[in-house]
Coordinates of C-alpha atoms in Angstrom, one line a residue:
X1 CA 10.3 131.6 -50.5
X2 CA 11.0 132.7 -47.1
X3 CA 12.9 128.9 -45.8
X4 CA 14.9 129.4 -49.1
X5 CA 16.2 133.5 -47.7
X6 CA 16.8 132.2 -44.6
X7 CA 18.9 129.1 -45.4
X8 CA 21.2 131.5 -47.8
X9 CA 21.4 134.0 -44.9
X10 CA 22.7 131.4 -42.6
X11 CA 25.6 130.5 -45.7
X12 CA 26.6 133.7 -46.1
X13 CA 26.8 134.1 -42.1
X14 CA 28.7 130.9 -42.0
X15 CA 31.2 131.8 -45.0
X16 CA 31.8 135.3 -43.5
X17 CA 32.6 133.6 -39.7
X18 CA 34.9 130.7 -41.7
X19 CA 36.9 133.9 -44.4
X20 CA 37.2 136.0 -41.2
X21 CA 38.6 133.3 -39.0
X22 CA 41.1 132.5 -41.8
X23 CA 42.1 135.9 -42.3
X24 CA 42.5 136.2 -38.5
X25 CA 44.6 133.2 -38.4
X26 CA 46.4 134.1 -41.5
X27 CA 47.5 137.7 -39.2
X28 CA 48.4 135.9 -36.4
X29 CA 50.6 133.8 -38.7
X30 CA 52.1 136.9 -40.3
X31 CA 52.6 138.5 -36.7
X32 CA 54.5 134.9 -35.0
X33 CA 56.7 135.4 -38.4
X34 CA 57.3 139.1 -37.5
X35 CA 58.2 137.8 -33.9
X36 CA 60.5 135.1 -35.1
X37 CA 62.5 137.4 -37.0
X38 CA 66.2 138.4 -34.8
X39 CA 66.4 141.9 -33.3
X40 CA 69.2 144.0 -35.2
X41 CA 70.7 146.8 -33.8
X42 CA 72.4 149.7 -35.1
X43 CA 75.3 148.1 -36.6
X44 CA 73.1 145.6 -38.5
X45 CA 74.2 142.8 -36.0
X46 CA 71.8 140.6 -34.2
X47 CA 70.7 141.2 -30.8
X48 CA 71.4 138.9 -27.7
X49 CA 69.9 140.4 -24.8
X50 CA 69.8 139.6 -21.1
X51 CA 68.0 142.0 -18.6
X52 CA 70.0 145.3 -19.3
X53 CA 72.8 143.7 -20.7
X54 CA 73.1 143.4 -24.4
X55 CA 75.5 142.0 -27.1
X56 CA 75.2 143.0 -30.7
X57 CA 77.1 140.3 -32.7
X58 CA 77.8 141.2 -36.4
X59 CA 80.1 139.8 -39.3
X60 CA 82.1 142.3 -40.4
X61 CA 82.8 142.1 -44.7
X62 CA 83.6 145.4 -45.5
X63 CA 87.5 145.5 -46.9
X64 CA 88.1 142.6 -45.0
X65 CA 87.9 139.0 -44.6
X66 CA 84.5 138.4 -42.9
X67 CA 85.3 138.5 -39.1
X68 CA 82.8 139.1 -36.0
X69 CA 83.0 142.5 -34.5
X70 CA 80.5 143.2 -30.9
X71 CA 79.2 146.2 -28.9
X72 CA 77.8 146.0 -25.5
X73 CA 75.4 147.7 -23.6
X74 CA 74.1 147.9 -20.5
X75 CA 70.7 149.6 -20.2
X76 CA 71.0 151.2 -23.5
X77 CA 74.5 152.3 -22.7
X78 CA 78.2 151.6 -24.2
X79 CA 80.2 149.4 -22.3
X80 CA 84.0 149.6 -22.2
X81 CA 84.7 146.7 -24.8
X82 CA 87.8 146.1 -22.2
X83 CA 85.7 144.9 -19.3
X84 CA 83.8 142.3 -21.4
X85 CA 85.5 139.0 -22.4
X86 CA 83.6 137.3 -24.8
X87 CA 84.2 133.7 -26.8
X88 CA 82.1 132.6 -29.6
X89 CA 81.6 129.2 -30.8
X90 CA 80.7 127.9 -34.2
X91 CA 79.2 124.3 -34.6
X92 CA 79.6 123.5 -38.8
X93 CA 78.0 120.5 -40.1
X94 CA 80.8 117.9 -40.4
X95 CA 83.4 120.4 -40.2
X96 CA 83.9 120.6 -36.6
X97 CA 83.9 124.0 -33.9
X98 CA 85.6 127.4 -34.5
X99 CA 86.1 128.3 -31.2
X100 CA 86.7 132.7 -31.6
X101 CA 88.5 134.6 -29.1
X102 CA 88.1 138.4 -29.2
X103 CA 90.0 141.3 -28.5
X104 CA 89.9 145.0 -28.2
X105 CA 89.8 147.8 -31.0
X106 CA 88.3 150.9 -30.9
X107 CA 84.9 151.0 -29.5
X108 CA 84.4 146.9 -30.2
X109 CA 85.6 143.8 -29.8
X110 CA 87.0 142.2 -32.8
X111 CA 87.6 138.3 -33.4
X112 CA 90.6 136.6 -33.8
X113 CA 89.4 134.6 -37.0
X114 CA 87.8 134.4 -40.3
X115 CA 84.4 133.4 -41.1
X116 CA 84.4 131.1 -43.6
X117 CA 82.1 130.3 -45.7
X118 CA 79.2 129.3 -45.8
X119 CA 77.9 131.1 -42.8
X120 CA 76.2 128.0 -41.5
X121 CA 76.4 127.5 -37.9
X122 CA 75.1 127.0 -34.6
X123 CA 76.4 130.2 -32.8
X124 CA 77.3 129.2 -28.8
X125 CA 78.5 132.7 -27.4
X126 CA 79.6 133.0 -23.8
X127 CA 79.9 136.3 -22.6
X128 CA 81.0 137.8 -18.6
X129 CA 81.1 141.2 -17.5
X130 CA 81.3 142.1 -14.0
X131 CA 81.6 139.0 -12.6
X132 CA 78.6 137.6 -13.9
X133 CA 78.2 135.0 -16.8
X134 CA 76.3 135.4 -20.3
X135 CA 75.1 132.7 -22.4
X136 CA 73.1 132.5 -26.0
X137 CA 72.7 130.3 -28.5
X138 CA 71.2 130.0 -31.9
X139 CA 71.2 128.5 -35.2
X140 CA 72.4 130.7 -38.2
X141 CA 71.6 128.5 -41.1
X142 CA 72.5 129.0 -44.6
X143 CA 72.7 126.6 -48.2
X144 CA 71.4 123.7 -46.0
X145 CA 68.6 121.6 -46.2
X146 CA 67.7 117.8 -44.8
X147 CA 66.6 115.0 -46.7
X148 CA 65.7 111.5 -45.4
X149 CA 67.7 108.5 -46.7
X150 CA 64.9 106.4 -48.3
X151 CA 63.5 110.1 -50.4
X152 CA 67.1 110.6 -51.2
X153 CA 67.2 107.0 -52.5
X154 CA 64.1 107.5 -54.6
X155 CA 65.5 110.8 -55.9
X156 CA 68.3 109.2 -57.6
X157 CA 70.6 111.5 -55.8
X158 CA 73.8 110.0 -56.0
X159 CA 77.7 111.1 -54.1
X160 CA 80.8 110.6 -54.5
X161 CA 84.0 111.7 -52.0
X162 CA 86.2 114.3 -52.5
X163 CA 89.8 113.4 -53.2
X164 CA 92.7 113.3 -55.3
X165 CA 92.5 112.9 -59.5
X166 CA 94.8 112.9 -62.1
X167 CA 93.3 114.6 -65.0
X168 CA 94.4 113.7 -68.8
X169 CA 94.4 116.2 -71.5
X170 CA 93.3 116.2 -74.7
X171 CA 92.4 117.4 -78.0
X172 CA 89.2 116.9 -79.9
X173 CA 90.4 115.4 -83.7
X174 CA 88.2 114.1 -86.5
X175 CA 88.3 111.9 -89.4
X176 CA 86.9 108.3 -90.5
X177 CA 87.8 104.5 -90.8
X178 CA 90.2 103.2 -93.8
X179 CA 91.8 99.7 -94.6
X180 CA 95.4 99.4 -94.0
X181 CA 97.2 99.2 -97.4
X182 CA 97.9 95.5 -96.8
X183 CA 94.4 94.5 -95.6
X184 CA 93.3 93.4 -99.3
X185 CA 95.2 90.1 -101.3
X186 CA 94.1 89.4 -104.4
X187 CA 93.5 85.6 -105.6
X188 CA 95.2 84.4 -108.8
X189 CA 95.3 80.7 -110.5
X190 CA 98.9 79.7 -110.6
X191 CA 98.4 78.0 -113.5
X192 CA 96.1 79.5 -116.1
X193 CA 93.0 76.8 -116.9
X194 CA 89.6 76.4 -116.6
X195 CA 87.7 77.8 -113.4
X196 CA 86.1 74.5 -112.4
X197 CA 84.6 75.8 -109.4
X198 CA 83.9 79.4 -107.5
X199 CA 83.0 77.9 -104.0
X200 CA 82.8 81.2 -102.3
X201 CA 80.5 84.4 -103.3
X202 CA 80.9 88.0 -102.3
X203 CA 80.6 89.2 -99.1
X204 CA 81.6 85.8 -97.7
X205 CA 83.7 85.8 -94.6
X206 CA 87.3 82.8 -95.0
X207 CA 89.3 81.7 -93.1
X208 CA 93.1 81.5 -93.9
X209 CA 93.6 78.3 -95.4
X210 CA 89.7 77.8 -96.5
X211 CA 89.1 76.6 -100.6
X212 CA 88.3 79.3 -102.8
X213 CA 88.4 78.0 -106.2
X214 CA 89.2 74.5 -108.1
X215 CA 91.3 75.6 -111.6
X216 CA 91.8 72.7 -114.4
X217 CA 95.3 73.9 -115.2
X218 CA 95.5 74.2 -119.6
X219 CA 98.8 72.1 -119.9
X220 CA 98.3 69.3 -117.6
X221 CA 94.8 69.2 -118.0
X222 CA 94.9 68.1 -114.3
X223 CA 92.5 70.1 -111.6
X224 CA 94.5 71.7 -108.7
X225 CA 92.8 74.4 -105.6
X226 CA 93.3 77.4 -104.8
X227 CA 93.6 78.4 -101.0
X228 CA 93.1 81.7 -99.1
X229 CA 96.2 83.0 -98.0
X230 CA 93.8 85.3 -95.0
X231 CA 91.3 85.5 -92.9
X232 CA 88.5 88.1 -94.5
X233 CA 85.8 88.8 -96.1
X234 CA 85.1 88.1 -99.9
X235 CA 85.8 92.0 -101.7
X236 CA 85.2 91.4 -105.4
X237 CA 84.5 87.8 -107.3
X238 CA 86.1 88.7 -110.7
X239 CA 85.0 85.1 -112.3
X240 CA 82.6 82.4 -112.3
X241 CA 82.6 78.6 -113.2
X242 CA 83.9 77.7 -116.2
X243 CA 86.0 81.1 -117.1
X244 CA 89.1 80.9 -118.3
X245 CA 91.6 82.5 -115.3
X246 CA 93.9 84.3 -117.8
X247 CA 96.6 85.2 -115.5
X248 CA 94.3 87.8 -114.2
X249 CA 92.9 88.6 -110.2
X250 CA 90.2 86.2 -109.8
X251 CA 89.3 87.2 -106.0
X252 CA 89.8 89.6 -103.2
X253 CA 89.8 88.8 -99.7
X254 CA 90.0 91.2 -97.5
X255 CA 91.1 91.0 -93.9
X256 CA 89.3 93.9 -91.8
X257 CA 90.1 92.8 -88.5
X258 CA 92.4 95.9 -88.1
X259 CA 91.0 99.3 -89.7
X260 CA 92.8 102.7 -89.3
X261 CA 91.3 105.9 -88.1
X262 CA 93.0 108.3 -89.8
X263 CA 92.6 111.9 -87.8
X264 CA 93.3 115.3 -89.4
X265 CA 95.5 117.4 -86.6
X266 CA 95.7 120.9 -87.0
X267 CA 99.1 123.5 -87.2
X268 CA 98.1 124.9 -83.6
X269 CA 98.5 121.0 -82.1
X270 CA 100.5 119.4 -84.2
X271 CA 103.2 120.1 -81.1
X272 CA 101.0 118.5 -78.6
X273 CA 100.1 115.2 -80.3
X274 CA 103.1 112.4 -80.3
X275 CA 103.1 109.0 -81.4
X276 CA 101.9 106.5 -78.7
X277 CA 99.4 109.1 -77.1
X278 CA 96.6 107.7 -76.1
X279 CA 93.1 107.8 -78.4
X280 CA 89.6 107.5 -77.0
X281 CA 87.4 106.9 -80.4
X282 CA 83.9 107.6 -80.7
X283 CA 82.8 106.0 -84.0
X284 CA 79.6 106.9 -86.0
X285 CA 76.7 104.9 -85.2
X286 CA 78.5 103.1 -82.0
X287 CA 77.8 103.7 -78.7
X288 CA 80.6 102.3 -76.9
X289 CA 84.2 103.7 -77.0
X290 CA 87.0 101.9 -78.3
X291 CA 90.6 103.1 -76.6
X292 CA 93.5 103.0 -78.8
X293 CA 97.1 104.5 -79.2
X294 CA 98.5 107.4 -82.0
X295 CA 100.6 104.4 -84.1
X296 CA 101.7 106.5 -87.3
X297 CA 101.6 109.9 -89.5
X298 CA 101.1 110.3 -92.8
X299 CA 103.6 112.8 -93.7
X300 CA 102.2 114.9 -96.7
X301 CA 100.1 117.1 -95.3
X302 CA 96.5 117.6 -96.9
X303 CA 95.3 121.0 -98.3
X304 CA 94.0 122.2 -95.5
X305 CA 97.2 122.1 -94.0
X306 CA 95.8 119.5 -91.7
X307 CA 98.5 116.1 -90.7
X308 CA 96.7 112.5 -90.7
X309 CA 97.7 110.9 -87.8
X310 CA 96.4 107.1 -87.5
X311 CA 95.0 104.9 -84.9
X312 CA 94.2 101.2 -85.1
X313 CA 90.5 100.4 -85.0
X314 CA 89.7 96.8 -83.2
X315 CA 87.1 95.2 -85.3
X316 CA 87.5 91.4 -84.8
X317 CA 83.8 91.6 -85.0
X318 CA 83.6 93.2 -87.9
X319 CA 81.0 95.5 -86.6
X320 CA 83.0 98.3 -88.4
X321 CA 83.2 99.3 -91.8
X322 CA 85.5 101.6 -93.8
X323 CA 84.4 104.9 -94.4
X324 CA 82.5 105.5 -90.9
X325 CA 83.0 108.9 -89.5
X326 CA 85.3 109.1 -85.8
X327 CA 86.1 111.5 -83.6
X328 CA 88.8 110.9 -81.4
X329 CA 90.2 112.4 -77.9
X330 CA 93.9 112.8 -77.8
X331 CA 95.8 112.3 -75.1
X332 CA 98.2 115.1 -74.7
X333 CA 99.0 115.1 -70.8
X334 CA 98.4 114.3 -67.7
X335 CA 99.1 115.5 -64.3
X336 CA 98.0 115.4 -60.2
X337 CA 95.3 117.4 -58.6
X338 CA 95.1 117.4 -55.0
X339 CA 91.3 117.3 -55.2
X340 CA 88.5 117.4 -57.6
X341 CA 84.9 117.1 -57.7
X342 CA 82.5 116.4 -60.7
X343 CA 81.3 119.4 -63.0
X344 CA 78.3 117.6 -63.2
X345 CA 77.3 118.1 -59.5
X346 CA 78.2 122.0 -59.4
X347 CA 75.2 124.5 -58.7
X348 CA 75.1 128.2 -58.3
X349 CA 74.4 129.8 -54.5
X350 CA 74.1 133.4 -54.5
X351 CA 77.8 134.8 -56.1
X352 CA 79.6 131.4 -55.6
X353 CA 79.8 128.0 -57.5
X354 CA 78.9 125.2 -54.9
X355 CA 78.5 121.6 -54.5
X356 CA 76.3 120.1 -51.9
X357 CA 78.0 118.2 -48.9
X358 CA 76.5 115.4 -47.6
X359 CA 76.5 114.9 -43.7
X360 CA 73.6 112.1 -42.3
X361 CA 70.6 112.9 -43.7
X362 CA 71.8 116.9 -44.2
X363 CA 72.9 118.6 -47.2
X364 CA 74.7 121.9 -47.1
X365 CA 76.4 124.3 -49.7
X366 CA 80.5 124.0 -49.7
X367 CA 81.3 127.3 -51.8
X368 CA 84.8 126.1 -54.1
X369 CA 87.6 127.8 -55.4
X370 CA 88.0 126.4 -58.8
X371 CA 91.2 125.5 -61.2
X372 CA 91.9 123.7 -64.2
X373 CA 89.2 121.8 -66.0
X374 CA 89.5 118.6 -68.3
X375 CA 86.8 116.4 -69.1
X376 CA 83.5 116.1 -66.8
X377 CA 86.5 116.7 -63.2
X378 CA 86.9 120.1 -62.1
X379 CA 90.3 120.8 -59.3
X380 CA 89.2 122.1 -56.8
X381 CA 92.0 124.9 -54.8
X382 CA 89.5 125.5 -51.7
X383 CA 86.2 125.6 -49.9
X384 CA 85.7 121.7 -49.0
X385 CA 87.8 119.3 -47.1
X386 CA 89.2 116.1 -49.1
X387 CA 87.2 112.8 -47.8
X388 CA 84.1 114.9 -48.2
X389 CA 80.8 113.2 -49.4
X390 CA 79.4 115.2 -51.9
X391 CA 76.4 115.4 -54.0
X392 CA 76.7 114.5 -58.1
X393 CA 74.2 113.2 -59.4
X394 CA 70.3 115.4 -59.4
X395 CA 71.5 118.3 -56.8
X396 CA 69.9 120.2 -58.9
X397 CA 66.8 119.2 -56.2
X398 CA 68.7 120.7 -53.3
X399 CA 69.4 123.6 -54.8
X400 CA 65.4 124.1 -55.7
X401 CA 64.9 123.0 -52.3
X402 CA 67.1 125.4 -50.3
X403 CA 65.8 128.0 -52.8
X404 CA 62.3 127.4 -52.1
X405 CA 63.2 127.3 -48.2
X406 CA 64.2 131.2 -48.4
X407 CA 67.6 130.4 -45.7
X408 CA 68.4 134.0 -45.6
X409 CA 72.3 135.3 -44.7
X410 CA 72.5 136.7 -41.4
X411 CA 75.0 139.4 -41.0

C-alpha cells in the first residue's frame, strides 16, 4: 500500500504545481490586459504623455458634431492652450487622411473638423510647446476586422461596388391565367355526312393546316376533309367514326400559345397602374419569371370593387395552363439614385445600420444614411463613398466576427 500513497501524493503535487502555474499565468495575462488598456484622464480623453508634458485627446459629442477637444499639462499642471500648436492626423482605411488643425477656446484646444464616423483610425498627433517637438501615434480601431482572401473565398462572402441605380416601383397584384376569348375554334363539317374518320383524339397538339376529320358529305355521297384552321391543342372531341355531323361542333382546338393574366387592382392604385407598365409575373408552380406589359382592362369592375387589368402570358411551350394562380409586380415608376447598396448586405453596429467595406484583405463598418427603398436596393444619402467595394453576400460573419473581437469606442 505504501508505493500506491506515495505515487498519488506525487499527482496531487504535480496537479497543484501545473493548476497554480496556470492560474499564475492566467494573472499575469489579466494584468498585461490591465496594462494594455490607454490612460484616461479627467475629461475621459486618452493620455499621451512625454516626460512632464502631457496631452489629453478626447472626441467631444455632447450637443455637437463629434470634434477633438485637448488639455495640456506639464508636470501635472494646465498649460496655456495658446502656447501649444497641435495637428492631428487620421489615417481611414481606403478613405484617405484628415489632417485637424486646432484652435483656442476656453481652457482647450478645439479642432477645426468633424469626426466622422466610424471612429476608425490611426491617430498621428504632432504636438510643440516651447520650442520643442511632440510626437504619438496609435491605432483607434472600431467595426473592422481582417480576413484573408482564400477564407473569404471559402466563406462565400461576396461584394459588390457602390454606385448609381435607378430603382422601379411597383405594386404587388394578384390573380390567375385565362384564355383569350378567341383562343378556342370550333370544328364543323361543311357539309353534313357521315364522319368517316376522327384522326385526332383529345388532348392532341395540331398544327394549322393538319387533317382533323374525313366527312362523306349526304348529297354527293362523295368524302371531303376537314382542316384545322390553328395551331393548338385538341379541347373537346364531340364525335367519333361513323356519326352523323349534323350541323353541330364536331371539335375544339384551342390555341394556348398566348394566355392572359388577369390581375385584380385595387381603388387605392388604380391611379398608379397605366396600360403598357411593365409586369414581372410569378406564376404558381414556376420558378422562373416571365416579364410582360399591362395590355388591357376589363372595364366592369368586380364586387369587390377590384379592376382586372390583363397581361399576356408567353406559353409557346405550353408549360402553362389556365387557371394557375400569378402574382404580378407592377411597374409604376422609376427614377435615379445617386447611390445604392443591397438590403441584403445591411447589418446593425451599435445605434447605426452599416454595410461592411471592403479594403485588401480588411473589412470595416461604413455607418449609412438611408432613403427610399424598392425591391432588394436601398439609396443610400451618406456614410460611404460611391466606387466603394462592399460586402453583400454572408456579412452576417463579420459582424459576428467584430462582435466577438470586443473593438471597443474610444472617446
Amino acid at each position: 500500500m505504501r508505493p500506491t500513497f506515495k505515487i498519488l501524493t506525487l499527482i496531487s503535487t504535480l496537479c497543484f504545481v501545473s493548476l497554480s502555474a496556470s492560474f499564475s499565468s492566467f494573472a499575469v495575462s489579466e494584468q498585461k490586459v490591465e496594462e494594455a488598456e490607454p490612460e484616461k484622464g479627467p475629461n475621459r480623453g486618452r493620455m499621451l504623455r512625454e516626460g512632464d508634458f502631457a496631452i489629453e485627446l478626447s472626441i467631444f459629442e455632447t450637443g455637437v458634431p463629434p470634434e477633438f477637444r485637448v488639455w495640456a499639462t506639464t508636470d501635472g499642471k494646465a498649460i496655456d492652450p495658446s502656447k501649444v500648436d497641435l495637428n492631428v492626423k487620421l489615417t481611414r482605411l481606403g478613405d484617405g487622411i484628415d489632417d485637424i488643425n486646432f484652435y483656442q477656446e476656453g481652457e482647450y484646444l478645439r479642432g477645426d473638423m468633424v469626426i466622422y464616423e466610424p471612429h476608425s483610425f490611426i491617430v498621428s498627433l504632432t504636438a510643440k510647446y516651447q520650442g520643442k517637438s511632440y510626437n504619438w501615434q496609435y491605432d483607434n480601431f472600431e467595426g473592422r476586422t481582417k480576413i484573408a482572401e482564400d477564407i473569404a473565398k471559402a466563406m462565400e462572402i461576396a461584394t459588390d461596388i457602390v454606385g448609381p441605380s435607378t430603382f422601379h416601383e411597383t405594386i404587388e397584384v394578384y390573380g390567375k391565367l385565362t384564355l383569350p376569348a378567341d383562343a378556342t375554334s370550333n370544328v364543323y363539317a361543311r357539309f353534313d355526312g357521315l364522319v368517316e374518320k376522327v384522326h385526332v383524339k383529345l388532348g392532341d397538339s395540331v398544327k394549322k393546316g393538319q387533317l382533323l376529320l374525313t366527312v362523306e358529305s349526304n348529297e354527293s355521297l362523295q368524302s371531303y376533309k376537314v382542316f384545322s384552321a390553328q395551331n393548338g391543342i385538341v379541347s373537346a372531341v364531340h364525335i367519333t367514326s361513323g356519326g352523323q355531323s349534323k350541323g353541330r361542333v364536331l371539335l375544339e382546338v384551342t390555341n394556348n400559345e398566348t394566355l392572359i393574366a388577369e390581375l385584380a387592382v385595387f381603388p387605392m392604385d388604380l391611379p398608379t397602374v397605366r396600360l403598357g407598365a411593365k409586369a414581372t409575373l410569378s406564376i404558381n408552380g414556376v420558378e422562373a419569371k416571365q416579364v410582360s406589359t399591362v395590355d388591357s382592362r376589363i372595364l366592369k369592375v368586380r364586387d369587390d370593387q377590384a379592376k382586372l387589368f390583363r397581361v399576356l402570358v408567353n406559353n409557346t411551350d405550353s408549360s402553362l395552363s389556365e387557371g394557375l394562380f400569378v402574382s404580378a409586380a407592377i411597374e409604376i415608376g422609376s427614377y435615379d439614385v445617386a447611390m445604392a447598396v443591397k438590403r441584403k448586405g445591411l447589418q446593425s453596429f451599435r445605434d447605426f445600420t452599416v454595410v461592411y467595406a471592403k479594403v485588401g484583405d480588411e473589412y470595416e463598418v461604413r455607418m449609412l444614411e438611408l432613403g427610399r427603398i424598392v425591391g432588394e436596393e436601398i439609396e443610400v444619402l451618406g456614410g460611404i463613398s460611391i466606387g466603394t467595394e462592399y460586402v453583400t453576400e454572408n456579412s452576417y460573419i463579420l459582424k459576428a466576427d467584430i462582435e466577438k473581437s470586443g473593438a471597443s469606442h474610444d472617446h
